[in-house]
XYZ file of C-alpha atoms in Angstrom:
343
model
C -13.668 -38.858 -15.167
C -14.762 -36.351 -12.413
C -18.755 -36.136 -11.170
C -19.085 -33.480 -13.017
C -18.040 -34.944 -16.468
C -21.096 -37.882 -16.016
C -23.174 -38.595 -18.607
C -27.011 -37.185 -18.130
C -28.911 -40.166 -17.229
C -32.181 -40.497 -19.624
C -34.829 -42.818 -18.181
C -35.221 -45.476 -20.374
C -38.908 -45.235 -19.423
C -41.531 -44.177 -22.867
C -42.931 -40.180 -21.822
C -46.286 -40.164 -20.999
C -49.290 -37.405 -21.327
C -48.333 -36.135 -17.834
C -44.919 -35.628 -18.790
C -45.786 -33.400 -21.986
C -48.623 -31.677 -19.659
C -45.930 -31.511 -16.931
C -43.500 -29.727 -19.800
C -45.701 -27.833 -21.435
C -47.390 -26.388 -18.234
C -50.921 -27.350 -18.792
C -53.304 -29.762 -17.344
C -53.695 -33.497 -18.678
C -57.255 -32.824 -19.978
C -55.586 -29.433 -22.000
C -52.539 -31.804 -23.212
C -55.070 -34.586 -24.316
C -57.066 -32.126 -26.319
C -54.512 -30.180 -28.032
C -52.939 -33.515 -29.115
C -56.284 -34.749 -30.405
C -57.064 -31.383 -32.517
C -59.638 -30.292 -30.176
C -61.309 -26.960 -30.891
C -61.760 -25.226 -27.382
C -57.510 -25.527 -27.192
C -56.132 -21.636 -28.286
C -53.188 -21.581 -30.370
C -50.856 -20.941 -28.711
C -51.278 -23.391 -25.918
C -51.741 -26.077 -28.954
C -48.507 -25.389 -30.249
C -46.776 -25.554 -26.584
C -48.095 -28.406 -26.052
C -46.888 -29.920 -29.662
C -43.279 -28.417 -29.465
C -43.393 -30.572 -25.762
C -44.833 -33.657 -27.309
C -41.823 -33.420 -30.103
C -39.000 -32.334 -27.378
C -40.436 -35.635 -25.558
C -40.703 -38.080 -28.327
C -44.145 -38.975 -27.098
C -45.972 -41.321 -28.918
C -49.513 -41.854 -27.748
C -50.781 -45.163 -26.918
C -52.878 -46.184 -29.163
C -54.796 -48.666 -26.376
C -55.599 -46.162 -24.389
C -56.746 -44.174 -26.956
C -59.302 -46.613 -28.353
C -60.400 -47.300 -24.751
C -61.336 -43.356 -24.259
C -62.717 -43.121 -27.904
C -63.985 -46.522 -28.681
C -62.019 -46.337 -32.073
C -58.746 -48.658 -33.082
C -58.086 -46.070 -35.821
C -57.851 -49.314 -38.331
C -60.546 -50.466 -40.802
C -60.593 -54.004 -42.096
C -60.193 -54.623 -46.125
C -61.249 -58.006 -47.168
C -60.561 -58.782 -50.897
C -61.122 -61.994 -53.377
C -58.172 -60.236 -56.423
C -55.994 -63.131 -56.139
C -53.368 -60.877 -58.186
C -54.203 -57.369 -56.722
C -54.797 -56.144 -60.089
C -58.513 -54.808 -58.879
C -57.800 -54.443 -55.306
C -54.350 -52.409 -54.658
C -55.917 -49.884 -56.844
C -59.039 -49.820 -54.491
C -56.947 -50.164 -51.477
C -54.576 -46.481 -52.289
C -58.095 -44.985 -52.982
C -59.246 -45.792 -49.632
C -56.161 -45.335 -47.393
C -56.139 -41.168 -49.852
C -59.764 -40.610 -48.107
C -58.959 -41.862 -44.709
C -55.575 -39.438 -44.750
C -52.185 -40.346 -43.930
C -51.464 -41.493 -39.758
C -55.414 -41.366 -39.228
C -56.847 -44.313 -40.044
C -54.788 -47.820 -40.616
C -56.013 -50.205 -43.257
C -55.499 -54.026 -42.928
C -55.766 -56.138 -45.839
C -56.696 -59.535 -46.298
C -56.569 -62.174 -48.619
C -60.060 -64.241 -48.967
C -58.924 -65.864 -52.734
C -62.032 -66.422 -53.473
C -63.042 -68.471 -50.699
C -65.966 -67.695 -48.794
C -64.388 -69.619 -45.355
C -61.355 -68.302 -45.636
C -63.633 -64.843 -45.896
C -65.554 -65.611 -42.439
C -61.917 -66.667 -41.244
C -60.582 -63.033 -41.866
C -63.613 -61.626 -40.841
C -63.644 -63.062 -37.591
C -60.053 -61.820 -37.110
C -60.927 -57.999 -37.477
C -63.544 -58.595 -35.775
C -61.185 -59.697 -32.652
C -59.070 -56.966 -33.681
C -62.096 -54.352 -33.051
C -61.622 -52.628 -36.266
C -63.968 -49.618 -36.360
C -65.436 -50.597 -40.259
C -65.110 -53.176 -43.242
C -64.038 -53.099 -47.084
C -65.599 -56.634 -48.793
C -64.358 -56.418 -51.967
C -65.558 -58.713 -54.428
C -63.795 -61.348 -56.766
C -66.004 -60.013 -59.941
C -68.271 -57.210 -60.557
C -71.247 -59.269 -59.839
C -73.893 -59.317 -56.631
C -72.029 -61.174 -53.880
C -74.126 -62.238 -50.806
C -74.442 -60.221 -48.057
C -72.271 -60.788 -44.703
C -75.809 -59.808 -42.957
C -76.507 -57.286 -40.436
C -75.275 -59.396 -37.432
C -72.046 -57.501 -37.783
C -70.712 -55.273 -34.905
C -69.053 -52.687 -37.358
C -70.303 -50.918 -40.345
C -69.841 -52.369 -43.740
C -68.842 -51.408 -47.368
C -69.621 -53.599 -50.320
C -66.865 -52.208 -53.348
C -66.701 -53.605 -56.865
C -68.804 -56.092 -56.187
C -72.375 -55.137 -55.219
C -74.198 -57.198 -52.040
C -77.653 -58.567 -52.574
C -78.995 -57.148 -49.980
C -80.397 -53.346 -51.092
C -80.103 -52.438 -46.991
C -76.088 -52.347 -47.237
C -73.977 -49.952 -48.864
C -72.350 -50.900 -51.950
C -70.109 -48.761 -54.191
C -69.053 -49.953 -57.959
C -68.047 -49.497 -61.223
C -70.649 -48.393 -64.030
C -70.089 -51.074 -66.901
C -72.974 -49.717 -68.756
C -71.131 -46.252 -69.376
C -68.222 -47.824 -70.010
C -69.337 -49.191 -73.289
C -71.451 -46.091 -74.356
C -68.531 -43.941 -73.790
C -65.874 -46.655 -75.815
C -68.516 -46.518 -78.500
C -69.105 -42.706 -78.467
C -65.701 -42.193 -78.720
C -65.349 -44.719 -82.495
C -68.984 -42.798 -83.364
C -66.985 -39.267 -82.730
C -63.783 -40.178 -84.520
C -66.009 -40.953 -87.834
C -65.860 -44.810 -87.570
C -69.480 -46.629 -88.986
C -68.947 -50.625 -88.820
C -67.834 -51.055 -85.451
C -67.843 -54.395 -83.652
C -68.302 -55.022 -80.555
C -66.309 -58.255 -78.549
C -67.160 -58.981 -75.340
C -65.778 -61.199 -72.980
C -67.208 -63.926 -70.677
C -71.036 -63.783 -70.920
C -71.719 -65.221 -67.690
C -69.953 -62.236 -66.264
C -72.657 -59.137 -65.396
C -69.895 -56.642 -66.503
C -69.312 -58.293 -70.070
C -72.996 -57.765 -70.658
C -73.127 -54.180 -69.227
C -70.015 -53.039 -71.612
C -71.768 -54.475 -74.402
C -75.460 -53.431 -74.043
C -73.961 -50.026 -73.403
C -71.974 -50.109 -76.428
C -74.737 -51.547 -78.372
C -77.342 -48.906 -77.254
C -74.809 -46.001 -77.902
C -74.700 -47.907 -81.451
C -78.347 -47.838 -81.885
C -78.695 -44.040 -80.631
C -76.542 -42.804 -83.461
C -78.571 -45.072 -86.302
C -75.788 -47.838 -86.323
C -75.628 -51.590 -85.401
C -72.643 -53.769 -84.639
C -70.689 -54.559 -87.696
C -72.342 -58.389 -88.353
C -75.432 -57.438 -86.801
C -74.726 -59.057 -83.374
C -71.769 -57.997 -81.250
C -69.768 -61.729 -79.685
C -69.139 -63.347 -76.627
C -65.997 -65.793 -75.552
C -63.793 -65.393 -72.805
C -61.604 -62.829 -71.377
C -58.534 -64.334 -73.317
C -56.121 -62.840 -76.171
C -56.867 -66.041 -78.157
C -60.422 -65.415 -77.907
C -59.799 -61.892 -78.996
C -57.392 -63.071 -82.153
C -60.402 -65.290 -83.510
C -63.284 -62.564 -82.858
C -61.315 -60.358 -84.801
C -60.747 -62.757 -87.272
C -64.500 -63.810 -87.755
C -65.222 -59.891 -87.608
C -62.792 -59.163 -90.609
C -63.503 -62.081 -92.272
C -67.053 -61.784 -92.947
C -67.431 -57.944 -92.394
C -64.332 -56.181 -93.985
C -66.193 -52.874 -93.756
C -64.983 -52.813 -90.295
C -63.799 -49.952 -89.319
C -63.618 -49.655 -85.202
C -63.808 -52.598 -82.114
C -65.049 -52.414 -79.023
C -63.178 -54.465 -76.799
C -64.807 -56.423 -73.318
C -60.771 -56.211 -71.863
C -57.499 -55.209 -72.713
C -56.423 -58.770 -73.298
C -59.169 -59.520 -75.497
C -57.854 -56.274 -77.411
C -54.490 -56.995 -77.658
C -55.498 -60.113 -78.987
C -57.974 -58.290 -81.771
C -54.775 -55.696 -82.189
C -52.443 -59.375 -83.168
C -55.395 -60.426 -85.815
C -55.214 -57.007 -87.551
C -51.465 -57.030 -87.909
C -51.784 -60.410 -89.579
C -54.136 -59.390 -91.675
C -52.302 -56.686 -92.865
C -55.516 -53.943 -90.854
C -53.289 -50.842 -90.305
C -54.093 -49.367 -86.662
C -55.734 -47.001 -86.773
C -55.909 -45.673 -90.093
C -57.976 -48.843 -91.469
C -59.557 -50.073 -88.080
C -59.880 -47.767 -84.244
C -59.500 -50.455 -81.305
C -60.811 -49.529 -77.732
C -60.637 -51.666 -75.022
C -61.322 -51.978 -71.100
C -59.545 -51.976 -67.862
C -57.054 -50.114 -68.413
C -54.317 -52.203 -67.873
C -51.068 -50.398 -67.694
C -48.678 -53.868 -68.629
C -51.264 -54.334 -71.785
C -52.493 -50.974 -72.811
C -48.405 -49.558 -72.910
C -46.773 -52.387 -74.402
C -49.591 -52.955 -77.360
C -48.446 -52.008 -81.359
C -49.758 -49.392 -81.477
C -50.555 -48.466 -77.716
C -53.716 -49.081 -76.604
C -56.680 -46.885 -75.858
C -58.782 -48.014 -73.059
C -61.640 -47.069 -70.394
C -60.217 -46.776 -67.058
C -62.508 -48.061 -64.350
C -61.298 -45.365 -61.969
C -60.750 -48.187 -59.086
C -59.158 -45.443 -57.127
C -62.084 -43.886 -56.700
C -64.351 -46.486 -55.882
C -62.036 -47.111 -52.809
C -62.226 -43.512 -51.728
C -65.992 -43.330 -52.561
C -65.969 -46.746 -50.273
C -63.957 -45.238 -47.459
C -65.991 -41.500 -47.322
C -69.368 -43.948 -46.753
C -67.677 -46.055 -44.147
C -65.886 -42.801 -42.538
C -69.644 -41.504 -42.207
C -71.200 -44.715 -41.177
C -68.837 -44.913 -38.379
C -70.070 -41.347 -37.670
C -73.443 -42.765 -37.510
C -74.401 -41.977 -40.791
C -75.096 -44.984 -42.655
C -75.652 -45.312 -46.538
C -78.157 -47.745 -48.357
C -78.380 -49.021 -51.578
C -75.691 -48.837 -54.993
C -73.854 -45.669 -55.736
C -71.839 -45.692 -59.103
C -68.264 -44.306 -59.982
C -68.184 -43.538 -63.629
C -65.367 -44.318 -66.588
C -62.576 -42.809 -67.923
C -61.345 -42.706 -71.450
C -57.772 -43.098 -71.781
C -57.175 -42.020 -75.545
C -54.243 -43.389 -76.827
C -52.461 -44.185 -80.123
C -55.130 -47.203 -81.681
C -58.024 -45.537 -82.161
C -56.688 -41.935 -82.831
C -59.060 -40.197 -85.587
């Protein structure tokens, strides 16, 4: 093969900013800008510099970056949702409202273990992430990591003690008013109300919601008295059972969960209850494995997780910027009509 037949040599070196600025016939300080979305960059000399960039395959370095910024372009997510079920959800809303190749999110694990919590929170703190996610193992306060903290942080689903940080969370109490508005607006009277665990603050909120929305429209809980177990389908089964039992006027059920429904929906098959001709059943979560494969399928309140992460990531995004939030915000339910409580 003659000399003029060789190959092109291509350095096997990465381009750097000079090279695009060298390519694209600017300065280093233009290239930088036009790269970073910088206003006082025309046009026409941003696109130059982007069809260069491309041409290049440049791919900025993210350390030096950070260095001229003081950002890592990653947030820290700490959860205690052993199965994901509450956290995945809250982890797409937040990684929608930081926008795609902007802002990285790193989850971690806690399982409900507060060292394993300072553990991973000493790690992003090594790792300089520019914010924090806590999110909590139930909808309850959780203590507060403190204000010791070189970053700002977001409390989600689960609320922090402290009234100085910013927590964002679901609003159990108009979860239950809306499940019971909807049985009030579909003509059901003797509606009972099963709630799950009572030591848990969001079994109490869907029922004193429920109960008030009751109260508002001249009814009561069918029984007098709505019930407490667990968040179990067997607990469901014998609520249902007690309900029918001694009340067969029943006509609607509030459910604390979608397991304790499914459990109330296997009582009134037994009992030969059509659904939901004889007896509407709502229930909560809106758990996609439950609600679907229930006979009939189940109508539920949706606890909008998504947006509780994206609410959670705008309020970090702006405490970064300086602007810090105090105090509890609320994201509100959704009712998810489906074929057990149709009118």
């Amino acid at each position: 093969m003659s000399s003029t037949d060789a190959i092109p040599f291509r350095s096997s070196r990465q381009p750097t900013l000079v090279d695009v600025a060298k390519l694209a016939k600017v300065s280093i300080s233009t290239a930088s800008k036009a790269l970073n979305g910088r206003s006082d960059v025309s046009a026409k000399t941003r696109q130059r510099v982007v069809a260069a960039a491309g041409e290049l395959s440049f791919v900025p370095n993210t350390l030096a970056k950070s260095l001229l910024t003081g950002r890592t372009g990653t947030v820290g997510l700490i959860t205690h949702d052993l199965e994901g079920r509450f956290s995945i959800p809250l982890l797409m809303g937040a990684e929608d409202a930081f926008g795609l190749n902007k802002v990285s999110v790193l989850l971690c694990d806690a399982r409900g273990d507060s060292i394993r919590e300072r553990y991973h929170l000493g790690v992003l703190m090594e790792r300089r992430v520019d914010g924090l996610i806590i999110v909590g193992a139930r909808p309850d306060p959780r203590p507060s990591l403190g204000h010791n903290i070189p970053m700002p942080v977001v409390y989600a689903y689960a609320a922090s003690d402290d009234p100085e940080d910013c927590s964002i969370v679901y609003d159990n109490t108009s979860a239950g008013r809306l499940a019971a508005d909807h049985l009030i607006m579909s003509g059901r009277r003797h509606i009972a109300v099963i709630g799950g665990d009572r030591s848990y603050g969001a079994s109490v909120e869907r029922v004193s919601g429920a109960v008030e929305r009751l109260q508002e429209a001249g009814l009561e809980p069918a029984g007098g008295r709505p019930y407490f177990g667990d968040w179990s389908e067997a607990w469901g089964r014998a609520a249902m059972h007690t309900a029918i039992t001694q009340h067969p006027e029943t006509d609607g059920v509030i459910c604390g969960s979608d397991q304790v429904a499914r459990g109330a929906l296997d009582t009134l098959h037994d009992m030969d209850r059509a659904v939901p001709s004889s007896v509407a059943v709502v229930g909560h979560d809106n758990w996609e494995i439950l609600t679907a494969g229930a006979r009939p399928m189940l109508t539920s309140i949706d606890m909008n997780l998504e947006d509780v992460g994206r609410l959670a990531a705008q309020r970090l995004a702006e405490a970064m910027d300086g602007k810090q939030s105090h105090g509890v915000e609320f994201v509100g339910p959704r009712l998810v009509v489906r074929n057990s409580s149709v009118a």
